[in-house]
Coordinates of C-alpha atoms and ligand atoms in Angstrom, one line a residue:
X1 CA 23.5 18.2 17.6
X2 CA 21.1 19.4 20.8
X3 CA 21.8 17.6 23.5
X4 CA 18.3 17.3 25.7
X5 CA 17.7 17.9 29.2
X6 CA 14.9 16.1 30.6
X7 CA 12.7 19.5 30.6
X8 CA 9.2 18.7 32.0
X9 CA 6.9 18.5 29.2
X10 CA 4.2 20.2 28.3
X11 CA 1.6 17.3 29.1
X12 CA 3.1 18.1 32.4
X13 CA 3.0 21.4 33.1
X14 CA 5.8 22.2 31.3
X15 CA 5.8 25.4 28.8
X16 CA 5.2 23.8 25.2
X17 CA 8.1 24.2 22.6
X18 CA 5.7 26.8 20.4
X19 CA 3.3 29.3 21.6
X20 CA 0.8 28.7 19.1
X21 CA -0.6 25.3 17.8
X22 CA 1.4 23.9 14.5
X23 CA -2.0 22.1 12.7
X24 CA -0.8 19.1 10.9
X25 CA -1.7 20.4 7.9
X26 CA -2.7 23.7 6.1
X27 CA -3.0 24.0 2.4
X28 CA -1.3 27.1 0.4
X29 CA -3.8 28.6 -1.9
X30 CA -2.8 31.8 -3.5
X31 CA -3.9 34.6 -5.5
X32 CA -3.8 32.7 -8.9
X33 CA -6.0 29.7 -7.2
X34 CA -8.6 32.3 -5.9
X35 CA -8.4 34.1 -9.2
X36 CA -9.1 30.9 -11.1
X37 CA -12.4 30.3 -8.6
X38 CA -13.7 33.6 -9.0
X39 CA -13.4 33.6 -12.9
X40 CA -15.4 30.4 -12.5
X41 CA -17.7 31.8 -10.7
X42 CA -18.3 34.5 -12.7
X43 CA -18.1 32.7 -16.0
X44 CA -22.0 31.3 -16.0
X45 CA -20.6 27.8 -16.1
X46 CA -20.3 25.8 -12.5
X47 CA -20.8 21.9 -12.8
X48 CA -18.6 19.7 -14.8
X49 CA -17.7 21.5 -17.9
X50 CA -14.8 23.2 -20.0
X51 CA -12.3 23.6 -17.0
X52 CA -13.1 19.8 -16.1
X53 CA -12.1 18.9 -19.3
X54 CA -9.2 21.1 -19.7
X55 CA -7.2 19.6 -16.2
X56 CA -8.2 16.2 -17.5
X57 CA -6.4 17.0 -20.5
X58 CA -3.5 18.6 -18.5
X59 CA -3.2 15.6 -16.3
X60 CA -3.6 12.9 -19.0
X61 CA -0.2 14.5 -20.4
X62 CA 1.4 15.0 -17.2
X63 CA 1.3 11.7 -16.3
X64 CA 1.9 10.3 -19.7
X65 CA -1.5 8.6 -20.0
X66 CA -3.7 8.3 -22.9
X67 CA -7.2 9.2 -20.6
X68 CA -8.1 10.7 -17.5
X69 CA -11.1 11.2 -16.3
X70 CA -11.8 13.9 -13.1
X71 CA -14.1 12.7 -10.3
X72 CA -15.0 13.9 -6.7
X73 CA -12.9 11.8 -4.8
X74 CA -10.1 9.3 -4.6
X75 CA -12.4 7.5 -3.5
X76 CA -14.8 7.7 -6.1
X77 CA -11.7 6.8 -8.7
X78 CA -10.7 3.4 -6.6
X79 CA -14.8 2.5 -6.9
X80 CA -14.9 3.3 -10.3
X81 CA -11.8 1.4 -11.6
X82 CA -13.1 -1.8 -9.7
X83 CA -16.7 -1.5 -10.8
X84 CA -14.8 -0.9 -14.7
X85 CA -12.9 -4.1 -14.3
X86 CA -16.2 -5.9 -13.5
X87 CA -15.4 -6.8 -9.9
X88 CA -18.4 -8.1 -8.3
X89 CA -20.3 -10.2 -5.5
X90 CA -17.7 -12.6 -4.1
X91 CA -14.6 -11.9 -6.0
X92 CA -11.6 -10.8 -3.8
X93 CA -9.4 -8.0 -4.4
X94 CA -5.4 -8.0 -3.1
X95 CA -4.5 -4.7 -1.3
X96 CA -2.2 -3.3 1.5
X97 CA -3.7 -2.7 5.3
X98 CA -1.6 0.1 5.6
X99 CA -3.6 2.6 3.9
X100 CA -7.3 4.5 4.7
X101 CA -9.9 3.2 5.1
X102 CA -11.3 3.8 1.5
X103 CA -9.0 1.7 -0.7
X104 CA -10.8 -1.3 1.4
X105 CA -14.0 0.1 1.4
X106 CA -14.8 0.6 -2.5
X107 CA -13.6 -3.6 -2.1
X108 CA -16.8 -3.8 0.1
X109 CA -19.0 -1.2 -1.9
X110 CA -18.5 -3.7 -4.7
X111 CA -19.5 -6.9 -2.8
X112 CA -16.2 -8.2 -2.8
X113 CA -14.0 -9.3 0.0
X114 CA -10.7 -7.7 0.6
X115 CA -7.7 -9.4 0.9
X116 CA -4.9 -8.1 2.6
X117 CA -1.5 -8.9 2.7
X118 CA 2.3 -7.7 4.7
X119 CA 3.9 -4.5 3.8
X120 CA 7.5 -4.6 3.1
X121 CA 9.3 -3.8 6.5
X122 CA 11.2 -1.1 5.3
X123 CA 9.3 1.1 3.1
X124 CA 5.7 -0.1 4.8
X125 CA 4.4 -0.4 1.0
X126 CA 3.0 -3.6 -0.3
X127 CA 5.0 -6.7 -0.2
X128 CA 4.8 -7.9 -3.6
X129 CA 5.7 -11.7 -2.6
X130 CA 3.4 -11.7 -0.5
X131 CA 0.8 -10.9 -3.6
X132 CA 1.6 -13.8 -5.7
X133 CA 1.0 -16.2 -2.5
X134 CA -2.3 -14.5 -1.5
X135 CA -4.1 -14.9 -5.3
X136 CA -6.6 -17.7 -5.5
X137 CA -9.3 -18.1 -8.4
X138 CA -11.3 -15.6 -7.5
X139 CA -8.9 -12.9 -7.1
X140 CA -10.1 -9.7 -9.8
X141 CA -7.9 -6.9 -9.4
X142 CA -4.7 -5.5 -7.1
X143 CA -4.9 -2.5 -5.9
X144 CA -1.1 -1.6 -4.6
X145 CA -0.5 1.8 -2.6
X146 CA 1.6 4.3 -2.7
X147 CA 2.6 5.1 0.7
X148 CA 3.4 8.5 2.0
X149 CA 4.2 9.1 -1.6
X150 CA 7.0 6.5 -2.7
X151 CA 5.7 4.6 -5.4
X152 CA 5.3 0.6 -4.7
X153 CA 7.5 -1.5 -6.6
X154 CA 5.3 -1.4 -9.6
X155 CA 7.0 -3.4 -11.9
X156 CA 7.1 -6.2 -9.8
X157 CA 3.5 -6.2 -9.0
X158 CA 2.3 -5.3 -12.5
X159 CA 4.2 -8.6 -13.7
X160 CA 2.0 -10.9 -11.1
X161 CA -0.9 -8.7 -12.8
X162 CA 0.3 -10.1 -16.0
X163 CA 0.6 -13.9 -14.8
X164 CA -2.7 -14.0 -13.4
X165 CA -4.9 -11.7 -16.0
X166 CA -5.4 -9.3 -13.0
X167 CA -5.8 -5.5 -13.5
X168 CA -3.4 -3.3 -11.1
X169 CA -5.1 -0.1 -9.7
X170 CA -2.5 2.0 -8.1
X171 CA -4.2 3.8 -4.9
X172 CA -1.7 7.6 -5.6
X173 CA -3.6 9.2 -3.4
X174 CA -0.1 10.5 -1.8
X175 CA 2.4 10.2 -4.8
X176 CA 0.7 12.5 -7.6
X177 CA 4.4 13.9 -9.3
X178 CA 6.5 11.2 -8.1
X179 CA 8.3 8.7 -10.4
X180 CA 9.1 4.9 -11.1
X181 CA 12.3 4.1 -12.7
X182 CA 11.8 7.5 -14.6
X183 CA 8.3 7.2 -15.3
X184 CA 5.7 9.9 -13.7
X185 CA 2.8 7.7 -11.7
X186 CA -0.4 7.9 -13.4
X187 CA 1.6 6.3 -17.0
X188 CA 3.0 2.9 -15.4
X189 CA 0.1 0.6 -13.9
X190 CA -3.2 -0.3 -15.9
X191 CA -5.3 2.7 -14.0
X192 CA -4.2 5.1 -11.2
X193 CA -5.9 7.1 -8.8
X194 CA -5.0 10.5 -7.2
X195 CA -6.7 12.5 -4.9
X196 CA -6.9 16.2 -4.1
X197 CA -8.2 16.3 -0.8
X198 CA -7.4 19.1 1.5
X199 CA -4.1 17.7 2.5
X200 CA -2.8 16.7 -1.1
X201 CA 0.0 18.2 -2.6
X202 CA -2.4 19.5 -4.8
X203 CA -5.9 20.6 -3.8
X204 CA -9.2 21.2 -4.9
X205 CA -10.7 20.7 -0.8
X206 CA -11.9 17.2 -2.1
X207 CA -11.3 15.6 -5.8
X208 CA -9.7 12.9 -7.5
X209 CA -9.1 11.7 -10.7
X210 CA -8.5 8.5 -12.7
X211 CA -5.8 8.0 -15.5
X212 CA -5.1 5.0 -17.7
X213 CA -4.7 4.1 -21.3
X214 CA -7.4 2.2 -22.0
X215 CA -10.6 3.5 -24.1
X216 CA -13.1 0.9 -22.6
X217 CA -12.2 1.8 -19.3
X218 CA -12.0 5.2 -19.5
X219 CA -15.2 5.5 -21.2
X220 CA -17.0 3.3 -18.8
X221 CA -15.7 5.3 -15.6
X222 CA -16.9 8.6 -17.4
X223 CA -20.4 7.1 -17.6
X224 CA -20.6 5.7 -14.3
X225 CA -19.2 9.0 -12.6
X226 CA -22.3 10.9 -14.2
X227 CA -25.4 8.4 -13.3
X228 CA -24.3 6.0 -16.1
X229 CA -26.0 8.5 -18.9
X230 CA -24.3 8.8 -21.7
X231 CA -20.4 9.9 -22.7
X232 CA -20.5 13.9 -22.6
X233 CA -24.1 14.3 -20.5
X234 CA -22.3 17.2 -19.0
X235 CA -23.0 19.3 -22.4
X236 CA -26.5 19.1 -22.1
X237 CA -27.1 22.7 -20.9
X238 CA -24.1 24.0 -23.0
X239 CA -24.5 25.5 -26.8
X240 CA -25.1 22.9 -28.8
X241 CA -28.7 22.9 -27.6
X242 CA -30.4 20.1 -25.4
X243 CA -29.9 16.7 -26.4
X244 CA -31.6 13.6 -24.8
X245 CA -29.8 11.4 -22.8
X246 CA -30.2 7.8 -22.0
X247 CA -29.2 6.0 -18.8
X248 CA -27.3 2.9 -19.6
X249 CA -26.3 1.8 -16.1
X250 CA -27.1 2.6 -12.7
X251 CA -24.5 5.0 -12.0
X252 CA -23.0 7.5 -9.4
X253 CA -23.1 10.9 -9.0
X254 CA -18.8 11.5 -8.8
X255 CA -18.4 14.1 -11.6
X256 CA -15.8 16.4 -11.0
X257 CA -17.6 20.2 -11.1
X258 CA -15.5 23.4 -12.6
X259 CA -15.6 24.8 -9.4
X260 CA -13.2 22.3 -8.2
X261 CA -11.4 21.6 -11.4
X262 CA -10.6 25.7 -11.8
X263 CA -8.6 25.6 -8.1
X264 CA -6.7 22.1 -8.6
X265 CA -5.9 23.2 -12.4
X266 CA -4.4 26.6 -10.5
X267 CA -2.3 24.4 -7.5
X268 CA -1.1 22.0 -10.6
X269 CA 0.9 24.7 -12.0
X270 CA 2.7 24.9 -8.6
X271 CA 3.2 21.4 -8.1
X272 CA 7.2 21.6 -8.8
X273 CA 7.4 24.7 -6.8
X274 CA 5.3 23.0 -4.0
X275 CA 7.8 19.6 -4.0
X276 CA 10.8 21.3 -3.7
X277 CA 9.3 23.2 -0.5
X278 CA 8.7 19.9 0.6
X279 CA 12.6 18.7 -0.6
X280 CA 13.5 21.0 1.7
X281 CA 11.6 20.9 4.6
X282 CA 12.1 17.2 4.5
X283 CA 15.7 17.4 4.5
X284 CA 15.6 19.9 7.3
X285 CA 13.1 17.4 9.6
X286 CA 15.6 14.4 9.1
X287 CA 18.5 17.1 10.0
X288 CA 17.1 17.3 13.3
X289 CA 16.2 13.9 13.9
X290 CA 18.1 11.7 11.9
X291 CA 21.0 10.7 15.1
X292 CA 17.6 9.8 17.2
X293 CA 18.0 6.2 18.0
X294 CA 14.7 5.7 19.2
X295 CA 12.9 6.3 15.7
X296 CA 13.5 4.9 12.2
X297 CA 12.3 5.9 9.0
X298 CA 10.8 4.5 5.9
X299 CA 13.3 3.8 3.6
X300 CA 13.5 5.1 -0.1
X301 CA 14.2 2.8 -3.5
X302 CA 16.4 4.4 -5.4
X303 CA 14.2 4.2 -8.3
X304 CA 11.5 5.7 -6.5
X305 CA 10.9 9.6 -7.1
X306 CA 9.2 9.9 -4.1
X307 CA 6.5 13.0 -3.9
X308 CA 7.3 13.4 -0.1
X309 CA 3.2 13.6 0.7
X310 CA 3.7 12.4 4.5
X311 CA 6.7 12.1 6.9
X312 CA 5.7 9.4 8.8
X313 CA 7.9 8.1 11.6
X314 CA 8.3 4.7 13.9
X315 CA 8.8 5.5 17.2
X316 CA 10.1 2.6 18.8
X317 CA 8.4 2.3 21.9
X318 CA 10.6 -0.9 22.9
X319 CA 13.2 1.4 23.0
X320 CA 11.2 3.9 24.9
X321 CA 8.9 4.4 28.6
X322 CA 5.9 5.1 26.7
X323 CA 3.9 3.9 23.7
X324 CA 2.9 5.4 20.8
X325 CA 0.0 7.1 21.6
X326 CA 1.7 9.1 24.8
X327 CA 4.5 10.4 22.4
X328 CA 2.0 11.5 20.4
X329 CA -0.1 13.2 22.9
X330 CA 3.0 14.5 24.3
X331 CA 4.2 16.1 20.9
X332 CA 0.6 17.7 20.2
X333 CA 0.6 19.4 24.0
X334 CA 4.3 21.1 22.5
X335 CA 1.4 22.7 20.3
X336 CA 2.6 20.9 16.7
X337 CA -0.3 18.7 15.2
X338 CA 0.4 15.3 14.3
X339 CA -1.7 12.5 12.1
X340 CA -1.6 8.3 12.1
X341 CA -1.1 7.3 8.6
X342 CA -2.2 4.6 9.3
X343 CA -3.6 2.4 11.8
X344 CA -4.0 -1.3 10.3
X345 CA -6.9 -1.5 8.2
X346 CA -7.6 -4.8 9.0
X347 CA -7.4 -4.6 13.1
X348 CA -10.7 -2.0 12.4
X349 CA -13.3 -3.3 13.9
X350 CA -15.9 -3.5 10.7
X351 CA -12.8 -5.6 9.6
X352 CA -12.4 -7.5 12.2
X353 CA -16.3 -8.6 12.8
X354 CA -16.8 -8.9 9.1
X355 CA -13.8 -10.7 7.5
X356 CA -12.6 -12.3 11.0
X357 CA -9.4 -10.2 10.5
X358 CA -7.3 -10.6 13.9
X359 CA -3.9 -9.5 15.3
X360 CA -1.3 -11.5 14.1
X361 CA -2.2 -11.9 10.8
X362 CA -0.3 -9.3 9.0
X363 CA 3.4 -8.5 11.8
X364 CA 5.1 -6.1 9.8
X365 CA 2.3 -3.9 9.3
X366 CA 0.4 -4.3 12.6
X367 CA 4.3 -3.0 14.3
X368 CA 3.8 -0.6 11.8
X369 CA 0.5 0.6 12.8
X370 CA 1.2 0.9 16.4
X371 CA 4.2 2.7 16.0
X372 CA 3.5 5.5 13.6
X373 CA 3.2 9.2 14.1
X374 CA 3.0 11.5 10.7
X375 CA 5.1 14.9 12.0
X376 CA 3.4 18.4 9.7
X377 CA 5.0 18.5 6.3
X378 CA 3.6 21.1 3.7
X379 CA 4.9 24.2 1.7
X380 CA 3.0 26.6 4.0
X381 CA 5.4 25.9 6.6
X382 CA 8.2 28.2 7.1
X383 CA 12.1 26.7 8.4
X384 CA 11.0 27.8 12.0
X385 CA 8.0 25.9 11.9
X386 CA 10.3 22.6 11.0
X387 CA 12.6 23.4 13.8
X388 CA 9.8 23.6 16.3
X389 CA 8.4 20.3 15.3
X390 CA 12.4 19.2 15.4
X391 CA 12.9 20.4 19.2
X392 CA 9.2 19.0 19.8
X393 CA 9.6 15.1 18.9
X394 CA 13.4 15.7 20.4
X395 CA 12.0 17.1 23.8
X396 CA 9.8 14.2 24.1
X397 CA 11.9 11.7 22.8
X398 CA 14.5 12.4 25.4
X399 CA 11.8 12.9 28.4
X400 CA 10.6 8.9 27.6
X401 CA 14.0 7.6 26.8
X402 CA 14.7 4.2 28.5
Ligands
PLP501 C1 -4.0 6.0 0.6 C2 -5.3 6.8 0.4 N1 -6.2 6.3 -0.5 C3 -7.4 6.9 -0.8 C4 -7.7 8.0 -0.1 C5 -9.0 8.7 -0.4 O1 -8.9 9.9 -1.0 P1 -10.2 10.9 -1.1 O2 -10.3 11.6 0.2 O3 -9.8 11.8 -2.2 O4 -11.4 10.1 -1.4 C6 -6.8 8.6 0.8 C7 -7.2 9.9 1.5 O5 -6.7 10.4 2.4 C8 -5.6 7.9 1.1 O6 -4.8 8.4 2.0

């Protein structure tokens, strides 16, 4: 174990633990993803099309799902599923305030009001007891998340799905690859969405994609993320010659394009190799910092596979001279980037002015929310990198100590 002096920080004056900055993130893209873009690129084919369809395929079977369908965004999948399930002006739709800010926003997009309720106080994911007391008759859908990449307790919210005829979206936006009670995500609750944004364990810049074993839904979400024309409008520049087309809804424009489906396709064949990276730099993080009293971490179900997406901890600032936000200044001025996953959705002030959200409301996750930090986790790192995000938090820790 180090034992800390009480150097002078870097915020300061002090010299900063690394020389160079540590971003939060960086993704790993290698020769085989660049490969895959160029052939796309080359191939005469760029918009949705035959490598679309190909990861869709890939993913439907990875996840043990009868349909996916690829989209631009996780964002664009959450919308999707609720506008599917037919929520609409004045229904209300059950989710967690500790996630980003989309997962409450597509509620909004779809004229309905959100409705959030506690996370549990050890894992921060959604408190399913506190579901069942939050549905009223114009509850539509839950949409449970899958913090930092543990999957919520899905059985038990699925089964409050089933009481009340309510569909259960899982937001996966951090858990693609991780497991329920050995089941991959993606195969458990009625539709799941992942994203591939920048930061993902998988990547394609931005993406996302929808899986579930329903037809009707699947078909529906196809139409509306192409302008609501009809099933397979992507073909009709391809070979079979021009067909017409007919709009049956007012869709969106959230196709996935091959461009993007070519580079995630690539990073999906790497998604073991990427996990146990993580696995390991995990395990070397909460080496170093572990026997620090003054920070706790989420803890993990033992049915949960977890895909290790974030490693947020909770500083505990009672314990501490400073809150929050100074530790975290304090730890970026060592030069090693940090992120907030999340701040309370509901304390945001659209939230706040709109719904009449207020402090108070929601303890375990408004603690949560003050206390977070999210320290770099990604395969790109190397063990040094982990160590100087180790002797970073340490250095600060034990400067603020009470
Ligand atoms: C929990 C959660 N849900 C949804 C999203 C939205 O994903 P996307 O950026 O692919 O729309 C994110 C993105 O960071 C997220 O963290």
């Amino acid at each position: 174990m180090t034992i800390e002096t009480r150097e002078t920080l870097a915020v300061e004056g002090g010299v900063p633990v690394r020389a160079s900055f540590l971003p939060y993130h960086q993704p790993l893209v290698d020769a085989a993803d660049e490969q895959a873009v160029v052939e796309t690129l080359r191939s005469g084919w760029l918009t949705t099309g035959p490598r679309t369809k190909r990861f869709e395929k890939d993913l439907a079977a990875y996840a043990g799902a009868a349909y996916c369908v690829a989209v631009n965004s996780c964002t664009a999948a959450l919308h999707l599923a609720l506008e599917a399930v037919g929520v609409g002006a004045g229904d209300e739709v059950i989710t967690s305030p500790i996630t980003f800010a989309s997962t409450a926003n597509v509620i909004v997009h779809q004229g309905a009001r959100p409705v959030f309720v506690d996370v549990e106080p050890d894992t921060f994911n959604i408190d399913a007891t506190c579901i069942e007391r939050a549905v009223t008759p114009r509850t539509k859908a839950l949409i449970p998340v899958d913090f930092a990449g543990q999957p919520c307790d899905l059985d038990a919210v699925m089964s409050i799905g089933v009481r009340h005829g309510l569909p259960v979206i899982e937001d996966a936006a951090h858990s693609i690859g991780a497991g329920y009670k050995g089941r991959r995500v993606g195969g458990v609750a009625d539709m799941t969405c992942f994203s591939f944004y920048a930061t993902k364990n998988i990547t394609s810049g931005e993406g996302g994609a929808l899986t579930t074993n329903r037809q009707e839904w699947a078909d529906r979400i196809a139409v509306m993320a192409l302008h609501g024309i009809s099933r397979d409008a992507w073909k009709r520049y391809g070979s079979e010659g021009y067909r017409h087309w007919d709009i049956i809804a007012p869709g969106y424009k959230y196709n996935m394009f091959d461009l993007q489906a070519a580079l995630v396709r690539s990073q999906f064949d790497k998604i073991d190799a990427f996990h146990d990276r993580r696995v390991a730099l995990k395990s070397r993080l909460d080496d170093g910092l572990r026997d620090l009293q003054e920070i706790a971490f989420p803890a993990e179900r033992a049915w949960a596979a977890h895909a290790y997406h974030l490693y947020p901890i909770v500083v505990r600032s009672e314990m501490l001279r400073a809150d929050r936000d100074t530790i975290m200044n304090a730890i970026q001025a060592e030069n090693v980037g940090i992120g907030i996953h999340f701040r309370a959705v509901h304390l945001h002030p659209y939230y706040v002015e709109t719904f009449g959200f207020a402090r108070g409301m929601f303890p375990v996750a408004e603690y949560y929310s003050d206390r977070t930090i999210s320290l770099p986790l990604y395969p790109r790192m190397s063990d040094a990198d982990a160590d100087d995000v180790v002797a970073a938090v340490r250095k600060v820790i034990a400067r603020y100590r009470r």
